[in-house]
Coordinates of C-alpha atoms and ligand atoms in Angstrom, one line a residue:
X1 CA 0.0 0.0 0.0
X2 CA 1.5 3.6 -0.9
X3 CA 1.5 5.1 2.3
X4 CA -0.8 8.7 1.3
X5 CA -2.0 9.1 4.9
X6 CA 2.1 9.9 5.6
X7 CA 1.0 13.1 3.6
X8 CA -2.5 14.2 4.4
X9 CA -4.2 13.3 7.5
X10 CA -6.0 15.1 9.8
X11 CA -4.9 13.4 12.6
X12 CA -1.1 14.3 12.5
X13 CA -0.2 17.2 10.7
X14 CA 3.4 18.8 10.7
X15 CA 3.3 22.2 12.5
X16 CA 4.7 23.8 9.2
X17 CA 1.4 23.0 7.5
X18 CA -2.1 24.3 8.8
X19 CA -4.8 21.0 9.9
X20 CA -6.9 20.9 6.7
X21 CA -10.4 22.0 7.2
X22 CA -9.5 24.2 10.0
X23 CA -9.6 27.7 10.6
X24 CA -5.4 27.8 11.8
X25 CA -3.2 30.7 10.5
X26 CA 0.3 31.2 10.1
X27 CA 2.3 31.9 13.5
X28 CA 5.0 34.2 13.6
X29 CA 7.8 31.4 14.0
X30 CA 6.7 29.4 10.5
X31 CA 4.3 27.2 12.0
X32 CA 0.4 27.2 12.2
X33 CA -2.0 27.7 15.2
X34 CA -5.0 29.1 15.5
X35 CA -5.9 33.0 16.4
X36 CA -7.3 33.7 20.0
X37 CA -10.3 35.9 19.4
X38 CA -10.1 39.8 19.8
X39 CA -11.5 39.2 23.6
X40 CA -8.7 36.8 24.4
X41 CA -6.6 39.2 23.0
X42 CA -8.2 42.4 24.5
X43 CA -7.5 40.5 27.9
X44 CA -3.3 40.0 27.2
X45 CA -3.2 43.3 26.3
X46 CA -4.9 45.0 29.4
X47 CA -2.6 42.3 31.8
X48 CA 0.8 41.9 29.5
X49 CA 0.8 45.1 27.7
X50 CA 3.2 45.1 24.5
X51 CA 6.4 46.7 26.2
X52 CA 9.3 45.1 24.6
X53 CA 7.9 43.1 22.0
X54 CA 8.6 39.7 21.9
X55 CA 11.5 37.3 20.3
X56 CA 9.3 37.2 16.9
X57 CA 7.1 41.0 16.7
X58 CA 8.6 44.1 17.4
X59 CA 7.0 46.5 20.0
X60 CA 5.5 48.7 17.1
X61 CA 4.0 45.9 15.9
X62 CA 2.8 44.2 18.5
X63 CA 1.5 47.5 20.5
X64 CA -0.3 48.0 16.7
X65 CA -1.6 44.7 16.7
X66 CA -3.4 44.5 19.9
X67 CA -4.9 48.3 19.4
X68 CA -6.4 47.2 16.1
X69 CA -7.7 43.9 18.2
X70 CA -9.0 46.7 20.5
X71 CA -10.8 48.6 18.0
X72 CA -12.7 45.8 16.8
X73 CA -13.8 45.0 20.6
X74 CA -15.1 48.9 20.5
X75 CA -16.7 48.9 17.0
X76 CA -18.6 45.2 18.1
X77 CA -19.6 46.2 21.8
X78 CA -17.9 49.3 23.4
X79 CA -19.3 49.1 26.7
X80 CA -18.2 45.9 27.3
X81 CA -14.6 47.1 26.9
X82 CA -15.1 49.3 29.5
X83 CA -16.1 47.1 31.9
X84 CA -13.7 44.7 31.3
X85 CA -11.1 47.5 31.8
X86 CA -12.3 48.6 34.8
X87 CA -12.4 45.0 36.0
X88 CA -9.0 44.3 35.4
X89 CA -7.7 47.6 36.8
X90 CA -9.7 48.0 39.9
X91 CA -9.1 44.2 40.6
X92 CA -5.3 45.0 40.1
X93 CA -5.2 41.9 38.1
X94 CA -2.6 43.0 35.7
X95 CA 1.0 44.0 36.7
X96 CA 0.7 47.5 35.5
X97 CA -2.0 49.6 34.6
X98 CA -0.6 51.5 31.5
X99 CA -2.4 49.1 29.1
X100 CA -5.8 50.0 30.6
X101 CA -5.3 53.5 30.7
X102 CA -4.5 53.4 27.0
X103 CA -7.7 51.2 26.1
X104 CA -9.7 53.7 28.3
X105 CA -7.9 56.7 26.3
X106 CA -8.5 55.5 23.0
X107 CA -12.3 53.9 23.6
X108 CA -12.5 58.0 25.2
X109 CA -11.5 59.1 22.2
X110 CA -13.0 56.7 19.2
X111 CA -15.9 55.0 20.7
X112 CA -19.3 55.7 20.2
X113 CA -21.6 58.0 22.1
X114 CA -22.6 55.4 24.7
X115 CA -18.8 54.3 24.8
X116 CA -17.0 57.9 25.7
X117 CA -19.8 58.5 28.1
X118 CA -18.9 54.9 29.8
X119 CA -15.1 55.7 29.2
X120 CA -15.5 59.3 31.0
X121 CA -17.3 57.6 34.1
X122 CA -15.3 54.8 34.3
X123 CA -12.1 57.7 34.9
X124 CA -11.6 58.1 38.6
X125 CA -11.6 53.6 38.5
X126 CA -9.2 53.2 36.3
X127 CA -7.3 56.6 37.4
X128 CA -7.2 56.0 40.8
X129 CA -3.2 58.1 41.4
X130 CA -2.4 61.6 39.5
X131 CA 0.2 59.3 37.8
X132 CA -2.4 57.6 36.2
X133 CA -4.4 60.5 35.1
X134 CA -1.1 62.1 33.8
X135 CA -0.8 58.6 31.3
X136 CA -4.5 59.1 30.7
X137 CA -4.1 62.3 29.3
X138 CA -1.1 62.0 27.3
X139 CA -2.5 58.9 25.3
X140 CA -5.5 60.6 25.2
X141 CA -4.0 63.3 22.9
X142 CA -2.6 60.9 20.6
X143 CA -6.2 60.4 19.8
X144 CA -7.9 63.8 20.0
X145 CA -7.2 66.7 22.1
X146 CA -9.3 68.0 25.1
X147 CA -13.2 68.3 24.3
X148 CA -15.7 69.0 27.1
X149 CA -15.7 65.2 27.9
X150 CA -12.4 65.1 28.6
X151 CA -12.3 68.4 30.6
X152 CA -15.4 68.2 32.4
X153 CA -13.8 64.1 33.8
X154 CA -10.3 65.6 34.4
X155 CA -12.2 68.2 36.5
X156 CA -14.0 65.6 38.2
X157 CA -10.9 63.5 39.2
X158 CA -9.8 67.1 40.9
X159 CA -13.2 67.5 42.5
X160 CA -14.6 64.5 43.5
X161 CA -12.4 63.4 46.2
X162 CA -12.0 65.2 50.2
X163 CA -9.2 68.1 50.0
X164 CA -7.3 66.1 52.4
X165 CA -6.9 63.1 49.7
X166 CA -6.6 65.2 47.1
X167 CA -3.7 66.7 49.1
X168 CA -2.0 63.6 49.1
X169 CA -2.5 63.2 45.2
X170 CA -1.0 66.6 44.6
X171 CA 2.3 66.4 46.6
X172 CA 3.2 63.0 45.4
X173 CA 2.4 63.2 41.8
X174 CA 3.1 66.8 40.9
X175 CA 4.6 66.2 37.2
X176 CA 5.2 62.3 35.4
X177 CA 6.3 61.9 32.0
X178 CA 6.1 65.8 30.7
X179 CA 3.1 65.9 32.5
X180 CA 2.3 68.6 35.5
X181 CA -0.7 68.6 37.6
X182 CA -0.5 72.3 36.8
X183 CA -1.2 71.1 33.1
X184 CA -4.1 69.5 33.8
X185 CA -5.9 71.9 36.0
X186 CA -4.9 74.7 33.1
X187 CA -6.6 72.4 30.6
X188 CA -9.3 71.2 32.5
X189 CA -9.7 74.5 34.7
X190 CA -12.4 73.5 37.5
X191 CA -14.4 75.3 39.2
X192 CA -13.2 74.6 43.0
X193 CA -15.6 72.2 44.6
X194 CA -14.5 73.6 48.2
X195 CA -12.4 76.7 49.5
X196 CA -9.6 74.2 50.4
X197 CA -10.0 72.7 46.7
X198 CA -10.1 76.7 45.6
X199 CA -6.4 76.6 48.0
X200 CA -5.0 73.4 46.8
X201 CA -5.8 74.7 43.0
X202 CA -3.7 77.7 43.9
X203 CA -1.0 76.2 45.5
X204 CA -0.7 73.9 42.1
X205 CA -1.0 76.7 40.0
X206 CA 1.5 79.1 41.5
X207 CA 3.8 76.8 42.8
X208 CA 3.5 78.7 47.0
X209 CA 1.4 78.1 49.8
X210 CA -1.7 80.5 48.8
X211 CA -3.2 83.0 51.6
X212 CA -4.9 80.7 54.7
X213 CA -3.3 77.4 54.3
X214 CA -2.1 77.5 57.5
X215 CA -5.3 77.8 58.9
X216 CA -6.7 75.2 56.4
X217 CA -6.4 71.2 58.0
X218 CA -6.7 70.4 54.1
X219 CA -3.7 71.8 53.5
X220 CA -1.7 70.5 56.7
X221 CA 0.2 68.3 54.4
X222 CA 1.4 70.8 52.2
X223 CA 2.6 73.3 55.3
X224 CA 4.3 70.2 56.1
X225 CA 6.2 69.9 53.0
X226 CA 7.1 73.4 53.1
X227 CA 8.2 73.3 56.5
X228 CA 10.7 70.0 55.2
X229 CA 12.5 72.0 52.7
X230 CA 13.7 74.0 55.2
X231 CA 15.4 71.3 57.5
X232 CA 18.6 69.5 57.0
X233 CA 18.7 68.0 60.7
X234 CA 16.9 64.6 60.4
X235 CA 15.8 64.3 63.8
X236 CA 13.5 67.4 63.4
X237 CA 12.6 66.1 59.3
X238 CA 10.9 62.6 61.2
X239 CA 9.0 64.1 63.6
X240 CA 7.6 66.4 61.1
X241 CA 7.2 63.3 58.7
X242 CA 5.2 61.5 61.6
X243 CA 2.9 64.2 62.8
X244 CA 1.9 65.1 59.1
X245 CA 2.1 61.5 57.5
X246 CA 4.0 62.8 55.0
X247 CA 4.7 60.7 52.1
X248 CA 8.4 59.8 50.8
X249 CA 7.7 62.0 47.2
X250 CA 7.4 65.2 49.5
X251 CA 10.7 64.5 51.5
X252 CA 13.6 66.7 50.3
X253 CA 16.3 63.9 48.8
X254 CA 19.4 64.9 51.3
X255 CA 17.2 63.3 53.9
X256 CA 16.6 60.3 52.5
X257 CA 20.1 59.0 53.5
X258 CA 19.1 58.9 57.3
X259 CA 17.8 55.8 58.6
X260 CA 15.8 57.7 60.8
X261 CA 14.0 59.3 58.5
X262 CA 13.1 56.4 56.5
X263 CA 11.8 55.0 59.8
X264 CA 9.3 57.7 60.2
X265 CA 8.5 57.0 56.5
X266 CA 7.9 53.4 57.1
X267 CA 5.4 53.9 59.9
X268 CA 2.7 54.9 57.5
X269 CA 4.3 53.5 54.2
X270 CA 1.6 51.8 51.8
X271 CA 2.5 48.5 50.5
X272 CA 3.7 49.4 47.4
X273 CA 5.7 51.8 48.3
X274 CA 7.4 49.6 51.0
X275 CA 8.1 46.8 48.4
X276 CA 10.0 48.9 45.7
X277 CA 11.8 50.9 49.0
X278 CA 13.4 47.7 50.5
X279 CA 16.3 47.8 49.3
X280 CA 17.1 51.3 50.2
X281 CA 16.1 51.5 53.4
X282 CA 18.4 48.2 54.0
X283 CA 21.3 50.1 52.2
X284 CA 20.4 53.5 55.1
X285 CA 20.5 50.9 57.8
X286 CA 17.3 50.7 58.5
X287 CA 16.6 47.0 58.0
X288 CA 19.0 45.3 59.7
X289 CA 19.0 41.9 60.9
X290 CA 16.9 41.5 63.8
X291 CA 15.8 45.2 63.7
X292 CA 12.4 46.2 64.9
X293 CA 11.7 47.9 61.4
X294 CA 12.6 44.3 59.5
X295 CA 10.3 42.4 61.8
X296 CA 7.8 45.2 60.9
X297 CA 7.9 44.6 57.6
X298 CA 8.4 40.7 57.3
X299 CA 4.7 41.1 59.4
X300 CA 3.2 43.4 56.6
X301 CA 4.2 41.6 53.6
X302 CA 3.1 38.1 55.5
X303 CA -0.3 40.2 56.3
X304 CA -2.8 38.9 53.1
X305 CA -5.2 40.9 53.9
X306 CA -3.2 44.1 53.7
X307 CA -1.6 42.4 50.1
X308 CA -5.1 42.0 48.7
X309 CA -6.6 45.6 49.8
X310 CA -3.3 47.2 48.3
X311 CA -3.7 45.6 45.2
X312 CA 0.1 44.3 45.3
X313 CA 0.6 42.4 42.1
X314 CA 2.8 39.3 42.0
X315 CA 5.0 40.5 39.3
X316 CA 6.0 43.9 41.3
X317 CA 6.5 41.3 44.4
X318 CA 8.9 39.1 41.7
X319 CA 10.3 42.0 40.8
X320 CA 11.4 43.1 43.7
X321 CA 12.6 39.8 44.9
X322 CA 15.0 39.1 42.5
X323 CA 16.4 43.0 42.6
X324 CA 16.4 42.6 46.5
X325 CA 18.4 39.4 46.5
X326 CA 21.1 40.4 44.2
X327 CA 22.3 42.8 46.5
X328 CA 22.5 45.0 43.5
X329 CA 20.5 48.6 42.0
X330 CA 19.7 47.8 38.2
X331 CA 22.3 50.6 36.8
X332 CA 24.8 48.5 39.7
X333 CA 26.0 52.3 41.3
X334 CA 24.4 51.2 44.9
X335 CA 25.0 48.1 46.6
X336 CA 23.1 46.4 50.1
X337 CA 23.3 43.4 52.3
X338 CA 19.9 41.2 51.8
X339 CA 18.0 39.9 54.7
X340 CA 17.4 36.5 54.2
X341 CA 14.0 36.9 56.2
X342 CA 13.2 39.9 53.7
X343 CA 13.5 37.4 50.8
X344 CA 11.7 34.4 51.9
X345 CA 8.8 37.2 53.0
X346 CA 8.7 38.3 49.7
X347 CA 8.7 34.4 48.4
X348 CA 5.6 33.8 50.9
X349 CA 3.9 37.1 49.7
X350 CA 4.3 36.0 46.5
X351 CA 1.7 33.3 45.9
X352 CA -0.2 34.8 49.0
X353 CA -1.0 38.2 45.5
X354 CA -3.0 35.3 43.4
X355 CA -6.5 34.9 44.2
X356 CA -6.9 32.1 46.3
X357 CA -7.3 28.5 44.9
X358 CA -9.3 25.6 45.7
X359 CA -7.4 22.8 44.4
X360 CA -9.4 20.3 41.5
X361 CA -8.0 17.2 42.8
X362 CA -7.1 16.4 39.4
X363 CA -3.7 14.8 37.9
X364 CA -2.0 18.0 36.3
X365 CA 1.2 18.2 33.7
X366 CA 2.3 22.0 33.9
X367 CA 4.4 22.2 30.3
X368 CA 7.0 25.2 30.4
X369 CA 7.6 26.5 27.0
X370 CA 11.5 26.6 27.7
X371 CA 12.6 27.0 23.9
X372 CA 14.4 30.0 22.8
X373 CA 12.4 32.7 22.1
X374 CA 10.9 32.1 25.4
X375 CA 13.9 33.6 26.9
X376 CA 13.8 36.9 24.8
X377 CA 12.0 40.4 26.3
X378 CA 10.6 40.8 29.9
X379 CA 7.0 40.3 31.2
X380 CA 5.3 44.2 31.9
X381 CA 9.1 45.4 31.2
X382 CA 10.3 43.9 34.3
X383 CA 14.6 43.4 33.8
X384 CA 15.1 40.0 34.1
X385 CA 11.3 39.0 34.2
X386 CA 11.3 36.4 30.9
X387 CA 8.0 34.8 30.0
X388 CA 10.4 31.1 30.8
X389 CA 11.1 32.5 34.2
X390 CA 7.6 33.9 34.4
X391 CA 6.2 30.6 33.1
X392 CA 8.2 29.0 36.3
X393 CA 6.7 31.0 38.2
X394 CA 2.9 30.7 37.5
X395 CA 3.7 27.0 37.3
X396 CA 4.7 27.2 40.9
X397 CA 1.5 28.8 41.9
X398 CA -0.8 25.9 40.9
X399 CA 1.9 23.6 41.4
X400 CA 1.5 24.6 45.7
X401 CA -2.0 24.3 45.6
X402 CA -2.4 21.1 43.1
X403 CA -1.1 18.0 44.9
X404 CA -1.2 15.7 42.2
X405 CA 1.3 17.7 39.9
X406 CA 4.4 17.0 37.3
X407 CA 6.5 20.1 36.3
X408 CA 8.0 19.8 32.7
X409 CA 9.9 21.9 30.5
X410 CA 9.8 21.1 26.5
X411 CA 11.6 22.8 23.0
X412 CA 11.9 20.6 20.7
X413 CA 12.5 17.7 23.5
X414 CA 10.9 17.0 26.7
X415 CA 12.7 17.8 30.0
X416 CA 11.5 16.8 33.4
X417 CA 12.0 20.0 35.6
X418 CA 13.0 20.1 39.1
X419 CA 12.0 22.8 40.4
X420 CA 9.2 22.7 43.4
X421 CA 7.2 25.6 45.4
X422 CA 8.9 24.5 48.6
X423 CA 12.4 25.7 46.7
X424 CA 12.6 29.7 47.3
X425 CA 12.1 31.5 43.6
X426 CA 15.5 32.8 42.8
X427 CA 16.7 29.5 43.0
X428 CA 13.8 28.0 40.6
X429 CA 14.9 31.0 38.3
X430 CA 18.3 29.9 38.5
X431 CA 17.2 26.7 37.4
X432 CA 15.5 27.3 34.4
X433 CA 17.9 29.7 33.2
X434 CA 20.3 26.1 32.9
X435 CA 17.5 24.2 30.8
X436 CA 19.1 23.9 27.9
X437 CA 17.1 25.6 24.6
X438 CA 16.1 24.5 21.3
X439 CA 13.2 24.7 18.7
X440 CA 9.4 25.0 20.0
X441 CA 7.4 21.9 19.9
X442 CA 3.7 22.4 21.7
X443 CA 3.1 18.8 20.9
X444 CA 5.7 17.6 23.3
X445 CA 3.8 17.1 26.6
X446 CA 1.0 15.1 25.0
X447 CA 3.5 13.0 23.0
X448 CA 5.2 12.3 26.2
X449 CA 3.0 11.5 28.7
X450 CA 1.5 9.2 25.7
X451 CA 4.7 7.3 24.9
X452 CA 5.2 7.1 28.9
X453 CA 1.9 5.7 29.7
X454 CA 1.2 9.0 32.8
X455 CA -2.0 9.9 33.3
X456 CA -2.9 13.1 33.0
X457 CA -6.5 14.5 33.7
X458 CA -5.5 18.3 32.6
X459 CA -2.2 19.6 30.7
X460 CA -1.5 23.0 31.3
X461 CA 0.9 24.4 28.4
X462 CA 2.9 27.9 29.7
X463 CA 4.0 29.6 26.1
X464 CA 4.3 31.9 23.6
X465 CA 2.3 29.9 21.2
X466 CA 4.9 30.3 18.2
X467 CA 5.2 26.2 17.7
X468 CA 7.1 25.1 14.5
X469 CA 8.6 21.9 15.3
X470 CA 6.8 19.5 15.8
X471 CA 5.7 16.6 13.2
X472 CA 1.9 16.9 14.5
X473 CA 0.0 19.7 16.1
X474 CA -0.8 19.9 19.9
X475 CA -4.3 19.8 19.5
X476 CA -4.0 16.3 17.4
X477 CA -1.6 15.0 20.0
X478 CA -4.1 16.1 22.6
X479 CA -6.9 14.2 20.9
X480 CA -4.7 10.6 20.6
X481 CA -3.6 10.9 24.2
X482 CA -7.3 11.2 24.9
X483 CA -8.1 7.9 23.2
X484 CA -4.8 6.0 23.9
X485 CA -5.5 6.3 27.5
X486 CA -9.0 6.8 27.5
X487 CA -9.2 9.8 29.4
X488 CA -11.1 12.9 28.5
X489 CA -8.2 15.3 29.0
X490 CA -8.0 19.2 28.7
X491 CA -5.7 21.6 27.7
X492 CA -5.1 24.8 29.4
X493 CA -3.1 27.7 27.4
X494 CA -1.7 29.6 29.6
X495 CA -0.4 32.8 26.9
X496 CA 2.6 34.3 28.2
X497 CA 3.0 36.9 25.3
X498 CA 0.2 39.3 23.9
X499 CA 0.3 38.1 20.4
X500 CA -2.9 36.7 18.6
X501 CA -1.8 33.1 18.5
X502 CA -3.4 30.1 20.3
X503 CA -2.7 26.0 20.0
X504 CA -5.5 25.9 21.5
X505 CA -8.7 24.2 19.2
X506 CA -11.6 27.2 19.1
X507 CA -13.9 23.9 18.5
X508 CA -12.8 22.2 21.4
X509 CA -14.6 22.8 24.6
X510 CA -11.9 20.7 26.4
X511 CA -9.4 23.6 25.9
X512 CA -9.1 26.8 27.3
X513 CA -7.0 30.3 26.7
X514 CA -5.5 32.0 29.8
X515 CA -3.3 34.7 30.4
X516 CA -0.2 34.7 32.0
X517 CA 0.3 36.6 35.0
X518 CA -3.9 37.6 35.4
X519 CA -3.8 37.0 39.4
X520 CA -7.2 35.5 38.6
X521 CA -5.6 33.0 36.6
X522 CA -4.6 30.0 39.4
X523 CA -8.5 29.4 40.3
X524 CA -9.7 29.7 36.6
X525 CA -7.1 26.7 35.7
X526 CA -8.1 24.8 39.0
X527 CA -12.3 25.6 37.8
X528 CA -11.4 24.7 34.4
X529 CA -9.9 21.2 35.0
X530 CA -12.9 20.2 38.1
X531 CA -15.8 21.1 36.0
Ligands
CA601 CA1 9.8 29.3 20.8

C-alpha cells in the first residue's frame, strides 16, 4: 500500500502545515496555530501590555496589533470594553495599569456615544493616582485633544475626592512623563468644589502656599512639605514626617540617606511603596537583621489581607525579589546586604497576591515553553522577568496548591524539571535559566506523557504559542492521548505573550485560553480542570 495518509491526514499534521479544514493561521515562527479571538486578546493586552515586544514581533508591531484587536472590541460592543477594563484595573489583576489607561484613552477618544460617556465615568476607577491621570491624558492626545468630555472628567478627578486626599495626590504626583498637575488643572480649569480645593488649586498653580493654608487642615500636608525643605537635621525632618504622615515623594532627597528618616516613612508606608523601597532602606541601615523595622515589615508583607486591599501584584512582588536578593541597584552604582527573612517574606507574599485557589483534585502536567524565544523580552518590562522565568513562576502557583502535579519543561524535547514551590524562587529562576534551549514543539507534553503511559486529567501548556517543530500539532496529540488512555483530558493555554496566536482548538470545549500573570488566573485553571 502507498502510504498517502504519511501526507494528508487530519490526525497528525506537521506544525509547518495548517490541519486541513481548519480555521489555523500562520504563527510568527513558520508554523500554524490558530488565532485567539479579539477578547482573548483584549485581555493579554490590558494584563501583559506590548512593552518590549517579543522574540518574533517588534514593539511597534505588537502594540499596533493589539490596538487594532481593541478597535474591533469597541466597534462590536464598546461598553463591554469598558467594563472589562475597569475590571482588570480595579481588581489590580494586571502588573501594570498602563495598558488600561490606553484602552480607556483610546475607547475615550474613538468610541461611540454610549462608549465615551462609559469611558469618562469609568475615569476616577481606572485613574485611581495623579500618575495615572497624567498617562490618561497623554494617550489621550494621541487620539484627539481636550473636548468638554475630557475636561469636564479631568475636572471631576480634581473635584470628587476630600481636600485632604486630594492633598496627598498633589504632593506625590506633581509632574510624570512631561506631564504637571499644573497642566491639567490649566486644561481642564475646575471650578473649585471647596475653598480648600479653591487653596490646593492655587498652591498647584502658583507653585507657593496660597493665603490661609495655615489655617486650612486640608492643606496640613502641604505646610508640612514646606516646612521640610527647610530642614537639613533629620531628627527634626521625622517628627515632622510623623505628625503630618508625610509621604516619601514630598521629603527633600538629602534626607533620604538617614535611617531615621526612612523610619518615620515606614510607619505609614503603603505597600507598594514599601516593596519597591526595601532595598534602600536596607542600604540607610534601616533594615538590619533582627531590627524592629525588619520584623515590621516581614509582618506586613506576611499580612494577606493588607496584600489584597493594596492591590500588590505578583509581578512587582517578583520583581522586587530578584532585585532585593542580588544585592545590586539595576544601573549596579548602589549596593546592600539582603536579609534572608526579607527574601523568603517576599517568596511567601508572592503566591499569598494570586486569588486564592481551591485545588481540583485532578492529575495535572504543567508544560514550560523553555525554547528559545521564550527567553527573549521581559514580562510588563520587568529586567530580568522572561515569559520562561515567568512561566516557572505561575507554574509554581498551581503547582503549591495542586497536589497531584508534574513540572516539565519542552523545546523541541521534553525535560522533566526540578523545580518545586517549597524551593525559594530565585533558586527556581536559576534553574531554568540552565535548561538547555532549542526549537518549539507544543506537541511535546501530550507525546510524552503518551509514549510514557502518565495519566494526565489536565495539561496545562505555559508559552508563547509560536510552535514550528513538531511533526503533529498539539491539538491532534491532545486528541490521541485522549483515546490511547482513554481519558477525557484538557488543555489549558496559559499565553505568556500578547500576540494573537493560540494552539488551543476554538472547537474544542476541552481547551481553554488563559493569560499569564492575570492574578485570577490560578482558580480559573483549577475551575477549568474540576468542571
Ligand atoms: Ca519558541
Amino acid at each position: 500500500m502507498f502510504k498517502l495518509t504519511q501526507y494528508f491526514s487530519t490526525k497528525a499534521t506537521p506544525q509547518s502545515q495548517p490541519i486541513s479544514g481548519s480555521t489555523q493561521i500562520p504563527n510568527s515562527a513558520g508554523g500554524y496555530t490558530w488565532s485567539v479571538d479579539d477578547w482573548v486578546r483584549l485581555d493579554r493586552f490590558l494584563i501583559l501590555g506590548s512593552e518590549g515586544g517579543t522574540y518574533y514581533i517588534s514593539e511597534q508591531k505588537l502594540s499596533i496589533d493589539n490596538a487594532e484587536a481593541l478597535v474591533r472590541c469597541l466597534a462590536a460592543d464598546g461598553p463591554r470594553v469598558i467594563a472589562r477594563i475597569v475590571e482588570i484595573s480595579e481588581a489590580g489583576r494586571a502588573p501594570k495599569n498602563d495598558p488600561s489607561i490606553f484602552a480607556l484613552a483610546l475607547a475615550a477618544k474613538l468610541g461611540d456615544d454610549a462608549t465615551r460617556k462609559a469611558a469618562y465615568a469609568a475615569l476616577p476607577k481606572v485613574c485611581r493616582i495623579g500618575t495615572h491621570l497624567m498617562h490618561f491624558a497623554e494617550y489621550a492626545q494621541a487620539f484627539g485633544g481636550w473636548g468638554r468630555g475630557m475636561r469636564k472628567a479631568v475636572a471631576g478627578w480634581f473635584n470628587a475626592r476630600p481636600a485632604n486626599e486630594l492633598a496627598l495626590q498633589l504632593v506625590k504626583y506633581q509632574a510624570r512623563d512631561g506631564w504637571s498637575t499644573r497642566d491639567l488643572l490649566r486644561l481642564a480649569h475646575p471650578r473649585a468644589a471647596s475653598p480648600s480645593h479653591d487653596r490646593l488649586f492655587a498652591w498647584v498653580t502658583k507653585g507657593a502656599l496660597p493665603e490661609g493654608a495655615a489655617a486650612d487642615p486640608a492643606l496640613s500636608l502641604l505646610v508640612a512639605k514646606d516646612a521640610l525643605a527647610r530642614l537639613s537635621q533629620p531628627r527634626e525632618a521625622a517628627n515632622v514626617i510623623r505628625t503630618h504622615r508625610v509621604p516619601r515623594e514630598a521629603v527633600p532627597t538629602e534626607l533620604l540617606n538617614h535611617a531615621e528618616v526612612w523610619d518615620a516613612l515606614l510607619a505609614d508606608m503603603p505597600m507598594t511603596a514599601m516593596i519597591r523601597n526595601l532595598a534602600t532602606m536596607t542600604r540607610v541601615g534601616l533594615l538590619t537583621p533582627g531590627a524592629n523595622a525588619t520584623k515590621n515589615v516581614v509582618a506586613r508583607l506576611g499580612d494577606n489581607t493588607r496584600l489584597a486591599k493594596a492591590r500588590v501584584h505578583p509581578v512587582a512582588v517578583l520583581a522586587a525579589l530578584l532585585t532585593y536578593k542580588s544585592g545590586r541597584g539595576a544601573r549596579g552604582s548602589s549596593t546592600w546586604s539582603p536579609i534572608a527573612q526579607i527574601v523568603d517574606a517576599l517568596d511567601g507574599a508572592f503566591y499569598a497576591t494570586f486569588k486564592s485557589v481551591e485545588p481540583s483534585g485532578k492529575r495535572m502536567l504543567l508544560a514550560l515553553d523553555v525554547s528559545g524565544s521564550m527567553s527573549w523580552g521581559t514580562v510588563a518590562g520587568v529586567p530580568g522577568l522572561t515569559p520562561r522565568v515567568g512561566s516557572a513562576a505561575m507554574s509554581l502557583v498551581t503547582a503549591a496548591t495542586e497536589r497531584e502535579h508534574t513540572i516539565v519543561g519542552f523545546s523541541t524535547n521534553l525535560v522533566p524539571l526540578t523545580i518545586s514551590p517549597r524551593q525559594r524562587l530565585d533558586d527556581v529562576v536559576a534553574a531554568i535559566d540552565r535548561v538547555p534551549m532549542g526549537g518549539t514543539d507544543c506537541a511535546q507534553p501530550m507525546i510524552w506523557a503518551q509514549q510514557h503511559k502518565v495519566d494526565v486529567d489536565t495539561f496545562v501548556v505555559y508559552t508563547d504559542n509560536e510552535t514550528w517543530a513538531g511533526s503533529v500539532h498539539p491539538a491532534q496529540a491532545l486528541r490521541a492521548y485522549r483515546q490511547a488512555r482513554g481519558i477525557p483530558a484538557k488543555l489549558v493555554v496559559v499565553g505568556m505573550t500578547s500576540n494573537g496566536f493560540t494552539i488551543a482548538d476554538p472547537n474544542d470545549a476541552g481547551m481553554l485560553d488563559v493569560v499569564g500573570f492575570d492574578t485570577a488566573t490560578p482558580p480559573v485553571i483549577s475551575d477549568f480542570a474540576r468542571a
